[in-house]
GROMACS .gro file of C-alpha atoms in nm:
model
  113
    1MET     CA    1   8.802   9.468   6.817
    2THR     CA    2   9.102   9.246   6.889
    3ASP     CA    3   9.311   9.541   7.011
    4LYS     CA    4   9.034   9.629   7.255
    5MET     CA    5   9.027   9.273   7.392
    6SER     CA    6   9.404   9.267   7.426
    7TYR     CA    7   9.388   9.598   7.610
    8GLN     CA    8   9.117   9.466   7.845
    9ALA     CA    9   9.312   9.148   7.915
   10GLY     CA   10   9.625   9.354   7.988
   11GLU     CA   11   9.424   9.587   8.209
   12ALA     CA   12   9.279   9.291   8.403
   13LYS     CA   13   9.628   9.148   8.449
   14GLY     CA   14   9.756   9.483   8.576
   15GLN     CA   15   9.467   9.517   8.819
   16THR     CA   16   9.528   9.166   8.950
   17GLN     CA   17   9.897   9.234   8.997
   18GLU     CA   18   9.813   9.557   9.183
   19LYS     CA   19   9.564   9.375   9.409
   20ALA     CA   20   9.815   9.098   9.478
   21SER     CA   21  10.083   9.355   9.560
   22THR     CA   22   9.848   9.538   9.796
   23LEU     CA   23   9.751   9.212   9.966
   24MET     CA   24  10.116   9.113  10.005
   25ASP     CA   25  10.190   9.453  10.160
   26LYS     CA   26   9.901   9.405  10.403
   27ALA     CA   27  10.023   9.057  10.493
   28GLY     CA   28  10.373   9.193  10.552
   29ASN     CA   29  10.234   9.470  10.773
   30ALA     CA   30  10.024   9.221  10.970
   31ALA     CA   31  10.326   8.995  11.021
   32GLN     CA   32  10.542   9.291  11.130
   33SER     CA   33  10.273   9.406  11.371
   34ALA     CA   34  10.245   9.056  11.519
   35LYS     CA   35  10.621   9.034  11.553
   36GLU     CA   36  10.633   9.366  11.735
   37THR     CA   37  10.346   9.261  11.961
   38VAL     CA   38  10.518   8.935  12.051
   39GLN     CA   39  10.848   9.116  12.112
   40ALA     CA   40  10.679   9.370  12.336
   41LYS     CA   41  10.502   9.097  12.529
   42THR     CA   42  10.826   8.902  12.557
   43GLU     CA   43  10.992   9.205  12.714
   44THR     CA   44  10.702   9.225  12.960
   45SER     CA   45  10.734   8.856  13.039
   46LYS     CA   46  11.084   8.906  13.170
   47MET     CA   47  10.921   9.056  13.475
   48PRO     CA   48  10.846   8.799  13.749
   49GLY     CA   49  10.487   8.668  13.757
   50ASN     CA   50  10.393   8.765  13.400
   51THR     CA   51  10.489   8.444  13.218
   52GLN     CA   52  10.141   8.291  13.192
   53LYS     CA   53   9.979   8.615  13.081
   54THR     CA   54  10.251   8.680  12.826
   55ASN     CA   55  10.232   8.328  12.686
   56PHE     CA   56   9.856   8.367  12.648
   57GLN     CA   57   9.894   8.705  12.478
   58ALA     CA   58  10.165   8.573  12.245
   59GLY     CA   59   9.941   8.281  12.148
   60GLU     CA   60   9.653   8.521  12.095
   61ALA     CA   61   9.869   8.744  11.873
   62LYS     CA   62   9.981   8.439  11.674
   63GLY     CA   63   9.622   8.326  11.621
   64GLN     CA   64   9.517   8.674  11.507
   65THR     CA   65   9.809   8.689  11.264
   66GLN     CA   66   9.722   8.349  11.121
   67GLU     CA   67   9.360   8.458  11.076
   68LYS     CA   68   9.467   8.779  10.900
   69ALA     CA   69   9.703   8.586  10.674
   70SER     CA   70   9.427   8.338  10.588
   71THR     CA   71   9.186   8.621  10.506
   72LEU     CA   72   9.447   8.791  10.287
   73MET     CA   73   9.520   8.466  10.105
   74ASP     CA   74   9.147   8.419  10.040
   75LYS     CA   75   9.127   8.772   9.901
   76ALA     CA   76   9.429   8.709   9.678
   77GLY     CA   77   9.271   8.387   9.551
   78ASN     CA   78   8.946   8.567   9.478
   79ALA     CA   79   9.130   8.843   9.291
   80ALA     CA   80   9.316   8.585   9.083
   81GLN     CA   81   8.993   8.397   9.006
   82SER     CA   82   8.824   8.722   8.903
   83ALA     CA   83   9.114   8.809   8.671
   84LYS     CA   84   9.105   8.460   8.521
   85GLU     CA   85   8.733   8.493   8.452
   86THR     CA   86   8.782   8.838   8.296
   87VAL     CA   87   9.060   8.716   8.069
   88THR     CA   88   8.862   8.404   7.974
   89ALA     CA   89   8.558   8.615   7.886
   90ALA     CA   90   8.773   8.848   7.677
   91GLY     CA   91   8.923   8.548   7.495
   92GLN     CA   92   8.579   8.405   7.425
   93GLN     CA   93   8.466   8.740   7.289
   94VAL     CA   94   8.771   8.755   7.061
   95MET     CA   95   8.696   8.402   6.937
   96ALA     CA   96   8.332   8.491   6.867
   97THR     CA   97   8.436   8.805   6.681
   98ALA     CA   98   8.687   8.609   6.473
   99GLN     CA   99   8.428   8.341   6.394
  100GLY     CA  100   8.185   8.613   6.287
  101ALA     CA  101   8.450   8.758   6.057
  102VAL     CA  102   8.518   8.416   5.906
  103GLU     CA  103   8.146   8.365   5.842
  104GLY     CA  104   8.125   8.712   5.687
  105VAL     CA  105   8.411   8.633   5.448
  106LYS     CA  106   8.252   8.298   5.359
  107ASN     CA  107   7.920   8.467   5.289
  108ALA     CA  108   8.083   8.742   5.083
  109THR     CA  109   8.282   8.496   4.871
  110GLY     CA  110   7.999   8.249   4.831
  111MET     CA  111   8.181   7.972   5.019
  112ASN     CA  112   7.900   7.932   5.271
  113LYS     CA  113   7.640   7.796   5.027
   0.00000   0.00000   0.00000
């Protein structure tokens, strides 16, 4: 039973690492996309008369990027919390199994009377 719990804890850790990696990739992609958007809008702003519009669009792109980053961080936090709960539950199950084994040995040897 202990090997199974160790396997489950390792599996939960691996899944959490995979989710975190995926979220980091998404955050990197969002940041790159925002950077490209700002660069493109900066190029457009070099044309006379487009400064206000470009500044607005750059601010808008920045706000969207911040919102995406915040959402990704929330998802990463949730994934970490889920993994923590899974590992904690597995640990509690291992403890209960061990306690049951101890009680079984005590009963079998007459130490529990």
